[in-house]
């Protein structure tokens, strides 16, 4: 997918959040925690995440205390205490809501890994994670006491390694990440299996599989493909049957989901880029500006120019 949404990486996060307690290896790896007023004072990062952005890398965070809602690919999830959340490159992320009066009470542990650094880890965690996502309604894992203890040991060890004067620091951390991904994958698989057992419905499982696969494809191709025939063909289904399954799984029509991604993309181009509207029309594969104007106004109540100026 063309990179038109605002994309942030580790370097930008460090610049936006100078109050973060962090240990890093250049712009490839960062591990740390924020709590109390340090969360509240990272105003630049909080403001940025209130708009949809893509993080160029892997994001793992554990919420020790507090609560907030996060949008991932236009779906809202609740993040509660003792929740572990993992995000992979390409996901569209936005903080949906949080209580300002409770921000100062938040305690958050985080690990950020660049895509390039993660490519050296010999473990296909991305595949395991995405397959699990197709089966679940919630990407958050609540860790048990044993998992919490192990995760805390990894966190403390990683901080010691990063802060130590070691020549092969990057390679050592890479090996530690490989080990950590096996542990995370184990926790993730346990979470997936438990959720499926509790649900006990093969029909619901099938619906979620279809829906998550559809959303993944829309996230990748929405800038150029808006017809149901394209997505149905990719999934080896008929357009009518795919539309029915998406409606049953989400309560929204498949074309509505596609349009939502296109509008999100258009809004971000208008907000974060200096592209002329005719260039946005070209990038989003609309036949002409008139069609784009009508589409945008029908969904937002304003013209692209009004949205940009506002």
Coordinates of C-alpha atoms in Angstrom, one line a residue:
X1 CA 0.0 0.0 0.0
X2 CA 1.3 3.5 -0.8
X3 CA 2.7 5.1 2.2
X4 CA 0.4 8.1 2.5
X5 CA -0.8 7.9 6.1
X6 CA 1.5 9.6 8.6
X7 CA 4.2 7.0 9.4
X8 CA 6.2 7.3 12.6
X9 CA 9.3 5.3 13.5
X10 CA 11.5 4.9 16.6
X11 CA 13.5 8.1 15.9
X12 CA 10.3 10.2 15.7
X13 CA 8.9 8.6 18.9
X14 CA 12.1 9.5 20.8
X15 CA 11.8 13.1 19.5
X16 CA 8.1 13.3 20.4
X17 CA 8.5 11.8 23.9
X18 CA 11.7 13.2 25.5
X19 CA 10.3 12.3 29.0
X20 CA 10.3 8.5 28.2
X21 CA 12.5 6.4 30.4
X22 CA 14.2 4.5 27.6
X23 CA 17.2 2.3 26.7
X24 CA 17.9 2.2 23.0
X25 CA 20.3 0.9 20.3
X26 CA 20.3 3.6 17.8
X27 CA 16.9 3.8 16.0
X28 CA 16.5 0.0 15.8
X29 CA 15.6 -1.0 19.3
X30 CA 14.2 0.8 22.3
X31 CA 12.9 -0.6 25.6
X32 CA 11.6 1.3 28.5
X33 CA 8.7 2.3 30.7
X34 CA 6.6 5.4 31.4
X35 CA 4.5 6.0 34.5
X36 CA 2.9 8.8 36.5
X37 CA 3.5 12.3 35.3
X38 CA 6.0 11.2 32.6
X39 CA 3.0 9.9 30.6
X40 CA 1.1 13.1 31.0
X41 CA 4.2 15.3 30.0
X42 CA 4.7 13.4 26.7
X43 CA 2.1 15.6 25.2
X44 CA 3.6 15.5 21.7
X45 CA 3.3 11.7 21.5
X46 CA -0.2 11.6 23.0
X47 CA -1.4 14.2 20.5
X48 CA 0.1 12.4 17.6
X49 CA -1.5 9.1 18.5
X50 CA -4.9 10.7 18.7
X51 CA -4.8 10.7 14.9
X52 CA -4.4 7.5 12.8
X53 CA -0.7 6.7 12.1
X54 CA 1.3 3.8 11.0
X55 CA 4.3 2.7 13.1
X56 CA 7.1 1.5 11.0
X57 CA 8.2 -1.4 13.1
X58 CA 7.0 -3.8 15.8
X59 CA 5.4 -2.5 18.9
X60 CA 5.0 -4.5 22.1
X61 CA 3.6 -2.9 25.2
X62 CA 2.3 -4.1 28.5
X63 CA -0.1 -2.0 30.5
X64 CA 0.7 -2.5 34.2
X65 CA -1.8 0.1 35.4
X66 CA -4.5 2.2 33.8
X67 CA -6.9 1.8 30.9
X68 CA -7.4 3.2 27.4
X69 CA -9.0 2.3 24.1
X70 CA -7.0 1.9 20.9
X71 CA -8.1 1.7 17.3
X72 CA -6.3 -0.9 15.1
X73 CA -7.3 -0.9 11.5
X74 CA -10.5 1.0 12.3
X75 CA -11.6 -1.5 15.0
X76 CA -11.6 -0.4 18.7
X77 CA -10.1 -2.5 21.4
X78 CA -10.1 -2.0 25.2
X79 CA -6.6 -2.2 26.9
X80 CA -6.9 -3.0 30.6
X81 CA -4.4 -3.7 33.4
X82 CA -2.0 -6.6 32.9
X83 CA -2.7 -6.6 29.1
X84 CA 0.0 -7.3 26.6
X85 CA -0.6 -5.9 23.1
X86 CA 1.5 -6.6 20.0
X87 CA 1.3 -4.6 16.8
X88 CA 3.1 -5.3 13.5
X89 CA 4.3 -3.1 10.7
X90 CA 1.5 -1.6 8.5
X91 CA -1.2 -1.5 11.1
X92 CA -3.1 1.8 11.4
X93 CA -3.1 2.8 15.1
X94 CA -4.9 5.5 16.9
X95 CA -5.7 6.1 20.6
X96 CA -9.4 6.0 20.6
X97 CA -10.0 7.4 24.1
X98 CA -8.5 7.8 27.5
X99 CA -9.4 9.6 30.7
X100 CA -7.2 12.6 31.1
X101 CA -7.6 12.6 34.9
X102 CA -6.2 9.0 34.9
X103 CA -3.3 9.5 32.5
X104 CA -1.0 10.3 35.4
X105 CA -1.8 7.0 37.0
X106 CA -0.8 5.0 33.9
X107 CA 2.1 2.5 34.1
X108 CA 3.3 1.2 30.7
X109 CA 6.2 -1.0 29.7
X110 CA 7.1 -1.0 26.0
X111 CA 9.5 -2.5 23.4
X112 CA 9.9 -1.0 19.9
X113 CA 11.8 -2.8 17.2
X114 CA 12.5 -1.6 13.7
X115 CA 11.4 -3.7 10.7
X116 CA 15.0 -4.0 9.6
X117 CA 16.2 -5.2 13.0
X118 CA 13.4 -7.7 13.3
X119 CA 14.1 -9.1 9.8
X120 CA 17.3 -10.6 11.3
X121 CA 15.4 -12.6 13.9
X122 CA 14.9 -16.1 12.6
X123 CA 11.3 -16.5 13.6
X124 CA 8.1 -15.8 11.7
X125 CA 6.2 -14.2 14.5
X126 CA 4.3 -12.0 12.0
X127 CA 2.7 -15.0 10.5
X128 CA 1.7 -16.5 13.8
X129 CA 0.3 -13.2 15.0
X130 CA -1.7 -12.5 11.9
X131 CA -3.2 -16.1 11.9
X132 CA -4.2 -15.7 15.5
X133 CA -5.8 -12.3 14.8
X134 CA -8.1 -13.8 12.3
X135 CA -9.5 -16.0 15.0
X136 CA -9.9 -13.4 17.7
X137 CA -12.0 -10.3 18.5
X138 CA -9.3 -8.9 20.8
X139 CA -5.5 -8.8 20.2
X140 CA -4.7 -8.2 23.9
X141 CA -3.3 -11.0 26.1
X142 CA -3.8 -11.0 29.8
X143 CA -0.7 -12.5 31.3
X144 CA -0.8 -15.0 34.2
X145 CA 1.6 -14.8 37.2
X146 CA 4.2 -17.1 35.6
X147 CA 4.2 -15.2 32.3
X148 CA 4.4 -11.9 34.2
X149 CA 7.4 -13.1 36.1
X150 CA 9.2 -14.3 33.0
X151 CA 8.4 -11.1 31.1
X152 CA 9.8 -9.0 33.9
X153 CA 13.0 -11.0 33.9
X154 CA 13.4 -10.4 30.1
X155 CA 12.7 -6.7 30.6
X156 CA 15.3 -6.3 33.3
X157 CA 17.9 -8.4 31.4
X158 CA 17.3 -6.4 28.1
X159 CA 17.8 -3.1 30.0
X160 CA 21.0 -4.3 31.5
X161 CA 22.4 -5.4 28.2
X162 CA 21.5 -2.2 26.4
X163 CA 23.0 0.0 29.1
X164 CA 26.2 -2.1 29.3
X165 CA 29.5 -1.3 27.4
X166 CA 29.3 -4.3 25.2
X167 CA 30.8 -4.5 21.7
X168 CA 28.3 -7.0 20.3
X169 CA 25.3 -5.4 22.0
X170 CA 23.1 -5.5 18.9
X171 CA 23.7 -9.1 18.2
X172 CA 23.1 -10.0 21.9
X173 CA 19.8 -8.2 21.9
X174 CA 18.9 -9.9 18.6
X175 CA 19.4 -13.3 20.2
X176 CA 17.4 -12.2 23.2
X177 CA 14.5 -11.0 20.9
X178 CA 14.6 -14.4 19.2
X179 CA 14.1 -16.1 22.6
X180 CA 11.4 -13.6 23.6
X181 CA 9.5 -14.2 20.4
X182 CA 9.3 -17.9 21.2
X183 CA 7.9 -17.0 24.6
X184 CA 5.5 -14.5 23.2
X185 CA 4.3 -16.9 20.5
X186 CA 3.7 -19.5 23.2
X187 CA 1.6 -17.1 25.2
X188 CA -0.2 -15.9 22.1
X189 CA -1.1 -19.5 21.0
X190 CA -2.4 -20.3 24.5
X191 CA -4.5 -17.2 24.4
X192 CA -5.9 -18.1 21.0
X193 CA -6.7 -21.7 22.0
X194 CA -8.4 -20.6 25.2
X195 CA -10.5 -18.0 23.4
X196 CA -11.6 -20.6 20.8
X197 CA -12.5 -23.1 23.5
X198 CA -14.6 -20.6 25.4
X199 CA -16.3 -19.5 22.3
X200 CA -17.0 -23.1 21.2
X201 CA -18.5 -22.0 17.9
X202 CA -17.0 -23.1 14.5
X203 CA -19.3 -20.8 12.7
X204 CA -18.1 -17.7 14.7
X205 CA -14.5 -18.8 14.2
X206 CA -15.1 -19.0 10.4
X207 CA -16.7 -15.6 10.3
X208 CA -13.8 -14.0 12.2
X209 CA -11.3 -15.7 9.9
X210 CA -13.0 -14.4 6.8
X211 CA -13.5 -10.9 8.3
X212 CA -9.9 -10.5 9.5
X213 CA -8.6 -11.7 6.1
X214 CA -10.9 -9.3 4.3
X215 CA -9.7 -6.4 6.5
X216 CA -6.1 -7.3 6.0
X217 CA -6.6 -7.2 2.2
X218 CA -8.5 -4.0 2.3
X219 CA -5.7 -2.4 4.4
X220 CA -3.2 -3.4 1.7
X221 CA -5.2 -2.7 -1.4
X222 CA -7.8 0.0 -0.7
X223 CA -5.9 2.8 -2.4
X224 CA -6.3 1.0 -5.7
X225 CA -9.1 -1.6 -5.4
X226 CA -12.6 -0.7 -4.2
X227 CA -14.6 -3.4 -6.0
X228 CA -15.9 -6.5 -4.1
X229 CA -15.0 -8.7 -7.0
X230 CA -11.3 -8.1 -6.4
X231 CA -11.4 -9.1 -2.7
X232 CA -13.8 -12.0 -3.3
X233 CA -11.4 -13.4 -5.9
X234 CA -8.4 -13.0 -3.6
X235 CA -10.4 -15.1 -1.0
X236 CA -11.8 -17.6 -3.4
X237 CA -15.4 -16.6 -2.6
X238 CA -18.2 -15.0 -4.5
X239 CA -18.8 -11.3 -4.0
X240 CA -22.3 -11.9 -2.7
X241 CA -21.2 -14.5 -0.2
X242 CA -18.2 -12.5 1.0
X243 CA -20.5 -9.5 1.6
X244 CA -22.9 -11.6 3.6
X245 CA -20.1 -13.0 5.9
X246 CA -18.5 -9.5 6.5
X247 CA -21.9 -8.1 7.4
X248 CA -22.6 -11.0 9.8
X249 CA -19.2 -10.7 11.4
X250 CA -19.0 -6.9 11.9
X251 CA -22.5 -5.5 11.5
X252 CA -21.2 -3.3 8.7
X253 CA -21.3 -3.9 5.0
X254 CA -18.1 -4.8 3.1
X255 CA -18.3 -1.7 0.8
X256 CA -18.6 0.5 4.0
X257 CA -15.4 -0.9 5.4
X258 CA -13.6 -0.3 2.1
X259 CA -14.9 3.3 2.0
X260 CA -13.8 3.9 5.6
X261 CA -10.2 3.0 4.7
X262 CA -10.3 5.2 1.6
X263 CA -11.7 8.1 3.6
X264 CA -9.0 7.6 6.3
X265 CA -6.3 7.6 3.6
X266 CA -7.7 10.7 2.0
X267 CA -8.0 12.6 5.3
X268 CA -4.4 11.8 6.1
X269 CA -3.1 12.9 2.7
X270 CA -5.0 16.1 3.1
X271 CA -3.8 16.6 6.7
X272 CA -0.2 15.5 6.6
X273 CA 1.0 16.1 3.0
X274 CA 1.4 19.0 0.7
X275 CA 0.0 17.0 -2.2
X276 CA -2.3 18.9 -4.5
X277 CA -5.8 17.5 -4.5
X278 CA -5.4 16.3 -8.1
X279 CA -2.4 14.3 -7.0
X280 CA -4.4 12.7 -4.2
X281 CA -7.1 11.8 -6.7
X282 CA -4.4 10.1 -8.8
X283 CA -2.9 8.2 -5.8
X284 CA -6.3 7.0 -4.7
X285 CA -7.2 5.9 -8.3
X286 CA -10.3 8.0 -8.6
X287 CA -11.3 8.6 -12.3
X288 CA -11.4 12.4 -11.8
X289 CA -11.6 15.1 -9.2
X290 CA -15.4 15.4 -9.5
X291 CA -15.9 11.8 -8.5
X292 CA -13.5 12.2 -5.6
X293 CA -15.2 15.4 -4.4
X294 CA -18.6 13.8 -4.4
X295 CA -17.3 10.6 -2.6
X296 CA -15.5 12.7 0.1
X297 CA -18.4 15.0 0.7
X298 CA -20.9 12.2 0.9
X299 CA -18.8 10.6 3.7
X300 CA -17.6 13.6 5.6
X301 CA -20.1 16.4 4.9
X302 CA -17.4 18.7 3.5
X303 CA -15.3 19.0 0.4
X304 CA -11.6 18.0 0.5
X305 CA -10.6 21.7 0.4
X306 CA -12.8 22.5 3.3
X307 CA -11.4 19.6 5.3
X308 CA -7.8 20.7 4.5
X309 CA -8.4 24.3 5.4
X310 CA -10.2 23.4 8.6

